[in-house]
Each structure stands twice: as C-alpha cells, then as structure tokens.
One Martini backbone bead per residue (centre of mass of N, CA, C, O) as a GRO file, in nm:
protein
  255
    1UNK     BB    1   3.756   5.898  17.091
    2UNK     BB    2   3.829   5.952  16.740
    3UNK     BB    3   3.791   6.085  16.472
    4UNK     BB    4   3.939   6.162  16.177
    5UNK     BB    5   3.867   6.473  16.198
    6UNK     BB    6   3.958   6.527  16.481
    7UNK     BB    7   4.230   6.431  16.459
    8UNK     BB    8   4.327   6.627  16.240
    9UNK     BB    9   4.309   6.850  16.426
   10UNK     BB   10   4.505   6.829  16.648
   11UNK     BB   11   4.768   6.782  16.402
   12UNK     BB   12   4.670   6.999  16.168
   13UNK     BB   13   4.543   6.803  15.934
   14UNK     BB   14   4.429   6.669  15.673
   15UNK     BB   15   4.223   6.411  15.615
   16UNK     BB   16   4.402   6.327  15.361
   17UNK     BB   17   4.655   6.296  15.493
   18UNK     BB   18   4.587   6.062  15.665
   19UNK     BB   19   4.493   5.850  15.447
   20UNK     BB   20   4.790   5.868  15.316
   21UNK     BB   21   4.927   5.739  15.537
   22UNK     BB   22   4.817   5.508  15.529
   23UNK     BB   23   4.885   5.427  15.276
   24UNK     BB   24   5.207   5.443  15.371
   25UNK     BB   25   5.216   5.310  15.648
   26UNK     BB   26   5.266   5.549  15.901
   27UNK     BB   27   4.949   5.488  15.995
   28UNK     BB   28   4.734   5.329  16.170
   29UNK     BB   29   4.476   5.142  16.095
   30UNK     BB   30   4.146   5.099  16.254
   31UNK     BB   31   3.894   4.992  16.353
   32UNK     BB   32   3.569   4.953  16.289
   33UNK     BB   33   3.317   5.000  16.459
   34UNK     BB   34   2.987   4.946  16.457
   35UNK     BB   35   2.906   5.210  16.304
   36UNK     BB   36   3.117   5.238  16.104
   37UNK     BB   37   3.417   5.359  16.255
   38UNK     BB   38   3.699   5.519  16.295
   39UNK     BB   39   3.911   5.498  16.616
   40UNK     BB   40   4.087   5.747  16.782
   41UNK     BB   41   4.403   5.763  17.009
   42UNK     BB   42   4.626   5.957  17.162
   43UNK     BB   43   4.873   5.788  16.969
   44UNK     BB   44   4.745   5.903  16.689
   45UNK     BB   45   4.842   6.145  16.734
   46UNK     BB   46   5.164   6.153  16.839
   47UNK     BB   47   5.214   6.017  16.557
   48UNK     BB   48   5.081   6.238  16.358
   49UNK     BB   49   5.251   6.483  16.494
   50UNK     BB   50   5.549   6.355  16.374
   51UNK     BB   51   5.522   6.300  16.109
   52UNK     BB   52   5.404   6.623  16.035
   53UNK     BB   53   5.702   6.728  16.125
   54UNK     BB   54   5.874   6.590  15.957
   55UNK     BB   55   5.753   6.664  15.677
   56UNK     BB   56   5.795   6.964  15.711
   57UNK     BB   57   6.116   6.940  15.710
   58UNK     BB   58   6.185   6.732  15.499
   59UNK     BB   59   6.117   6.434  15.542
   60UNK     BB   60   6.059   6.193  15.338
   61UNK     BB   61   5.820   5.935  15.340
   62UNK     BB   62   6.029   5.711  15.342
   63UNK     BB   63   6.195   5.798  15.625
   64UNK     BB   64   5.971   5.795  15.851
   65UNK     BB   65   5.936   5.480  15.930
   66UNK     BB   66   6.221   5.494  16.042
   67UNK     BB   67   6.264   5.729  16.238
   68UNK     BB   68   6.060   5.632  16.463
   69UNK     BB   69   6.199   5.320  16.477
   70UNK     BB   70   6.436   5.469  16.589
   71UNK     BB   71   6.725   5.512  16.738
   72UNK     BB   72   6.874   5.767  16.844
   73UNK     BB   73   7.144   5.724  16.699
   74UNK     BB   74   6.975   5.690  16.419
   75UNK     BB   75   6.843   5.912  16.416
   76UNK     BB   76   7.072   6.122  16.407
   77UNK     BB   77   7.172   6.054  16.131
   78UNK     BB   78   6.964   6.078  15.961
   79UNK     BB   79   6.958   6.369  15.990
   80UNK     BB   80   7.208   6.431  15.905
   81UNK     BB   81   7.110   6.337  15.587
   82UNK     BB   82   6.900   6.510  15.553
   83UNK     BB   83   7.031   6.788  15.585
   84UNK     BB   84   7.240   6.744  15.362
   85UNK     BB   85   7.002   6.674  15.143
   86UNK     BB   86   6.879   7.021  15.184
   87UNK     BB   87   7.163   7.188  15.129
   88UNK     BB   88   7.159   7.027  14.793
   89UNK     BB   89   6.922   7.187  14.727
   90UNK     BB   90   6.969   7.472  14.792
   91UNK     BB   91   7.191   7.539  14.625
   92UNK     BB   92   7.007   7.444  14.364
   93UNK     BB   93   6.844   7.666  14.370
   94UNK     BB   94   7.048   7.907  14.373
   95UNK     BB   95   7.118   7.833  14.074
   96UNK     BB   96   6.819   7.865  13.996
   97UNK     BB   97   6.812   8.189  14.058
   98UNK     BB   98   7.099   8.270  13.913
   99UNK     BB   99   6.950   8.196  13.633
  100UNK     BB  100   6.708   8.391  13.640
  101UNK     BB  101   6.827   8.648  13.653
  102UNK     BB  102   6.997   8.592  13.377
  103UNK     BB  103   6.740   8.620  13.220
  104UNK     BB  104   6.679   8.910  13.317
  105UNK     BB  105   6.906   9.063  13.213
  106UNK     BB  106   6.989   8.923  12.901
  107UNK     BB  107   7.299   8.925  12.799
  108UNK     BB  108   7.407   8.750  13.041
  109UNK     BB  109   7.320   8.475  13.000
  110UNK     BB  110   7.505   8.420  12.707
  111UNK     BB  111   7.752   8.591  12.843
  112UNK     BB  112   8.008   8.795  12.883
  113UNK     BB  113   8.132   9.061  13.044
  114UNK     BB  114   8.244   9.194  12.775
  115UNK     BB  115   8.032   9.117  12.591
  116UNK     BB  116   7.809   9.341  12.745
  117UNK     BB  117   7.981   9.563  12.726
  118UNK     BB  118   7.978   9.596  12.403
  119UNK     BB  119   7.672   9.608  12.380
  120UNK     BB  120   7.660   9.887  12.530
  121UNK     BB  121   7.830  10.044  12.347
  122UNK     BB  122   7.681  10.030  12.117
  123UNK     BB  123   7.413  10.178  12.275
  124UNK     BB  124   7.558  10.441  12.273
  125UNK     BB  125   7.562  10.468  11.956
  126UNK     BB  126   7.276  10.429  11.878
  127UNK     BB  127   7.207  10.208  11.786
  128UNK     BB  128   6.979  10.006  11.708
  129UNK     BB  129   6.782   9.674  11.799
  130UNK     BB  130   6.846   9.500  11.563
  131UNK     BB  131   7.163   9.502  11.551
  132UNK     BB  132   7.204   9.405  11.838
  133UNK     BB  133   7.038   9.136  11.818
  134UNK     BB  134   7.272   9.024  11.622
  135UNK     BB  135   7.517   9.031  11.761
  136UNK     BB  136   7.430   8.869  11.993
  137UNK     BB  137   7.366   8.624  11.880
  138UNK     BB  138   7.636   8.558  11.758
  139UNK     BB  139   7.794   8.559  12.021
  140UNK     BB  140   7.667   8.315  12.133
  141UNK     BB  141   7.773   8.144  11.942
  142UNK     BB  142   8.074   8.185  11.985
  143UNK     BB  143   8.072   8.122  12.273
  144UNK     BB  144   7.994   7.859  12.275
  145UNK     BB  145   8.246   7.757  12.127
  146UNK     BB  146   8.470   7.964  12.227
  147UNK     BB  147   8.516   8.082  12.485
  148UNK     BB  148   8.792   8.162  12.505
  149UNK     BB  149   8.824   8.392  12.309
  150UNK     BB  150   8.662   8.607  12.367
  151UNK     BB  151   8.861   8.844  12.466
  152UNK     BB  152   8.974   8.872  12.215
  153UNK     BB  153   8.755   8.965  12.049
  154UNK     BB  154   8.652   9.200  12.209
  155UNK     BB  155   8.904   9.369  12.215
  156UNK     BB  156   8.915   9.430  11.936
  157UNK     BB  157   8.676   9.551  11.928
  158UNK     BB  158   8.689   9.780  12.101
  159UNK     BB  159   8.940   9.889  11.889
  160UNK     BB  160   8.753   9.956  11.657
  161UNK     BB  161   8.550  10.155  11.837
  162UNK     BB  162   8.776  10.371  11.826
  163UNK     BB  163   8.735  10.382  11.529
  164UNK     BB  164   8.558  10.630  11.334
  165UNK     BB  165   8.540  10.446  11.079
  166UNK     BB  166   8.387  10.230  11.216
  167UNK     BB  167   8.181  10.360  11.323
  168UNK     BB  168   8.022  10.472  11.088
  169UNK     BB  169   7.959  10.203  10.946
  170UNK     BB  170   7.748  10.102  11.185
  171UNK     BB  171   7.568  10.339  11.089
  172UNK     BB  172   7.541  10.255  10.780
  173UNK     BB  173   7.424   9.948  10.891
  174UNK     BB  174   7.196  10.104  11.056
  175UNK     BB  175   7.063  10.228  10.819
  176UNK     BB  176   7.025   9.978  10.601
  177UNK     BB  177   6.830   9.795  10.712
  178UNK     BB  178   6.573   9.955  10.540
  179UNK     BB  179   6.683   9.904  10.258
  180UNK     BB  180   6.682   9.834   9.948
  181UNK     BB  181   6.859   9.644   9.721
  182UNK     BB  182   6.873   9.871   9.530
  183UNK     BB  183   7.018  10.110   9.679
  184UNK     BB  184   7.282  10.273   9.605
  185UNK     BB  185   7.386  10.342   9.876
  186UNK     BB  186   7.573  10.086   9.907
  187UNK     BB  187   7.822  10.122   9.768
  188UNK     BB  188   7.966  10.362   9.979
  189UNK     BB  189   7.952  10.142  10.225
  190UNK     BB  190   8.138   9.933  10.069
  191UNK     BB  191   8.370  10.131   9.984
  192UNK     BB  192   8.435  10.177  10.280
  193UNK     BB  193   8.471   9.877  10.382
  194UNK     BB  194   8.705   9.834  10.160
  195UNK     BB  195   8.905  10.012  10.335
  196UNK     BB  196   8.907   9.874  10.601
  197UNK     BB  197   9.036   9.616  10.477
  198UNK     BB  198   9.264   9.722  10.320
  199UNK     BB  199   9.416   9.846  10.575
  200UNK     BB  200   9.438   9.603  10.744
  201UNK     BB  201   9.588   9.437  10.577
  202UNK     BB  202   9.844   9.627  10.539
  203UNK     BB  203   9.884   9.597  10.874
  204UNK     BB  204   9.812   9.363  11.018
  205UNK     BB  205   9.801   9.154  11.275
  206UNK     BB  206   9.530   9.075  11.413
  207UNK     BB  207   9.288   8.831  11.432
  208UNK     BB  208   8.887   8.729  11.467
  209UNK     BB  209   8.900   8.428  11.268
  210UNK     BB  210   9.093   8.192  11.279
  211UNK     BB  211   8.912   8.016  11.507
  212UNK     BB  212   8.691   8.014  11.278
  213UNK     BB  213   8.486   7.809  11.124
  214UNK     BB  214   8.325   7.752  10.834
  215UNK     BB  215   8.043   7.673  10.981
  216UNK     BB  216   8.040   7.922  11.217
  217UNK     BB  217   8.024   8.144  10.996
  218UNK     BB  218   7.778   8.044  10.822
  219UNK     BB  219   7.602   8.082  11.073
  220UNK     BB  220   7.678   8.386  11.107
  221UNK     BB  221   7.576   8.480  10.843
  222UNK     BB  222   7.287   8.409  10.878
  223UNK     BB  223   7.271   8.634  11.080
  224UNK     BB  224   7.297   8.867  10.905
  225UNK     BB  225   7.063   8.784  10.644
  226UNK     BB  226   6.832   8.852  10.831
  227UNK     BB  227   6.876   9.102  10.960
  228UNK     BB  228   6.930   9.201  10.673
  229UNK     BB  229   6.783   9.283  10.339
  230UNK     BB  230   7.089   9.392  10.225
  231UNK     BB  231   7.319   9.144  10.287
  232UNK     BB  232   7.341   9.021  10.020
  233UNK     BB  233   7.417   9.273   9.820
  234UNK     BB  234   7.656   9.363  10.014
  235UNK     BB  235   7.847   9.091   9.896
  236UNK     BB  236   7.796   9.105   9.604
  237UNK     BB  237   7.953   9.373   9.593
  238UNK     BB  238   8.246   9.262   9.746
  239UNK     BB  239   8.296   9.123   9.536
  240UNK     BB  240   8.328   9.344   9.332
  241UNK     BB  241   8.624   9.431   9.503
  242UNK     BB  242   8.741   9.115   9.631
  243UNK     BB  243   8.529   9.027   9.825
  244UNK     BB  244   8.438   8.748  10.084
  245UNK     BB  245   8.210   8.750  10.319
  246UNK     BB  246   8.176   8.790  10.648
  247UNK     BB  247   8.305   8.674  10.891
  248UNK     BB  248   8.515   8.578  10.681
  249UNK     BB  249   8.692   8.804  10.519
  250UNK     BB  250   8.845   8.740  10.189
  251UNK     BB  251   9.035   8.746   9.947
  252UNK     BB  252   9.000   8.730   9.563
  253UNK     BB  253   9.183   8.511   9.389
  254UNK     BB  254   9.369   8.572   9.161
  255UNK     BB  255   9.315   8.442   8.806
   0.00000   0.00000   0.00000
C-alpha cells in the first residue's frame, strides 16, 4: 500500500495533481487507515497513469472521466473528437503566430502588400521618419474604410512619385515637418504646390478622392495637422491660392 506520496511518484506527477483529480472526481479518494493516513493500491496506480496520459495529451479533464469508463468504440470515437478539436485549436494558433508576425514586420501589420511597397519607396527617397509614420497612419485609416480601393490608391501614389515635381514637393513637405508656422519659406511650397493641383486639374485623369467620404478625410487631415506643426498654415496658405482642403484638396468655389 503506498501513501500520497508515493503514489504520486510512481505516476509522474505531483501530490497536488492527485488532490486535484480527486477533487474533480477523476481518482477514488480511498479511506484512511488507523493513522489517520490514505493509502493507495496498485489499481490507483494504473488508473492515475491513465489520468495522466489522457492529461498530457490534452484531453479535457472534464472528458477523462468518459473516457477510462468507455467501450473500446466509444474510446475510439472520444479520440477522435478531441483529436479534431486540437486540431482546430492548432489552427487558431498558427493563425496567432501569424498574426504576431505581422505585429513584427510593423507596416504590414495592418496595410496590404501594395502599400507597405509604397511606404518602402518613401523610405528609399530619404524621408525622415516622422513623415513615413504619418502616411503609415493615414493608409491604415484608408485600409480600414475602403480596402476594395487600396490597389487603385496605391497605383496612383506609385504614379505620382515617378513625378520628379512631385518627389520634389515631399521632400520640401519632409522639410517644413521642423520650420515655425509663420516661417517665409512656406510660401514658395504652397506655391509649387498649387502648381502641381492647378496642373492634375487641367489634365483631368483620375482621382485618388473620389470614393472618400467627407467625415474619413476629416480624419485623415486630422492625422496630417499632427504631424506637422506647419500644417494648419500651409492650409491657410493654399485657401489664399483658392484651394481649401488636404485630404480631398478642391477649388473654392468663386464668388
């Protein structure tokens, strides 16, 4: 006859375990001896490495109990039911692995493989850093709202940025991220700026806007007047050339 102990020892596991099976009713709890002292026979053996095995391989302990008392078919069948659910459990694992990836790789978290290239190509004309984490955001917001869209955006930006005026123009916006709002130098931005609008105007073409709603642009400005501290004034600027606007930039409309 063994004590807890022992027992305990014989399957592998700890005295806490036996306690708990017992307690879940898993394990006969056997009376105590003169000594005031439980003790374990060999069946108690065998059926807490039964336990333990079921255990370890991940089947429920609320399934255990079915288990030891099935026939031969409903074993079978048991298994194969919890085999299926971790199966289903592996899955979902790996799909948190990979999303735990995506957390790693940071542009990729929450954007498509278009534009994680197109913020590559920022990167690659020397933006700062601050700059790149504003487009980040605003895409992600974009993402978010319109996926079906994010292709037809992209491809513009893409298109946009073999435009030597238009790389130009993001490195003096990549530049102003640091002057003071009433800084001189705004002027002569907003003015290539409105070059570059009053051109795409004339030639008509597609828009990158059409499909954004006024309260998502809103947004999207919001996420612009952050990231720049001259960003409310060259604003102002651009009202006094008769555009108004930065996400959906458009003719104010005459008097």
């Amino acid at each position: 006859m063994l004590t807890i102990g022992q027992l305990a020892t014989y399957a592998g596991v700890s005295v806490r375990a036996v306690r708990h099976y017992h307690a879940k009713g898993l394990l006969p709890e056997p009376q105590r001896d003169r000594s005031g002292y439980r003790r374990y026979d060999a069946h108690a053996v065998v059926a807490l490495i039964k336990i333990r095995t079921l255990a370890d391989a991940g089947v429920p302990l609320a399934r255990v109990h079915d288990l030891l008392t099935a026939t031969h078919e409903e074993f079978e069948q048991g298994v194969l039911d919890i085999d299926k659910r971790l199966r289903a459990e592996i899955c979902e694992r790996q799909r948190h692995r990979e999303r735990i990836a995506q957390l790693a790789a940071g542009d990729s978290l929450a954007l498509p493989p278009e534009a994680v290239a197109y913020l590559d190509r920022l990167r690659s004309l020397g933006l700062p850093g601050p700059m790149i984490d504003g487009e980040r955001d605003a895409w992600i917001l974009v993402a978010a709202q319109l996926p079906q869209q994010m292709s037809f955006y992209m491809r513009l930006k893409q298109e946009q940025l073999d435009d030597p005026a238009t790389v130009d123009l993001y490195r003096d916006l990549a530049e102003a991220i640091g002057w003071d709002a009433d800084d001189p130098r705004l002027v002569p931005v907003r003015d290539r700026l409105v070059a570059l609008l009053e051109a795409a105007d004339a030639a008509g073409g597609e828009s990158d806007d059409d499909e954004i709603s006024d309260e998502l642009a809103e947004l999207l400005d919001s996420v612009f007047l952050e990231s720049m501290p001259v960003a409310r004034r060259l604003m102002e600027l651009l009202e006094e050339r008769g555009w108004r606007g930065w996400t959906k930039l458009e003719r104010i409309p005459s008097a």
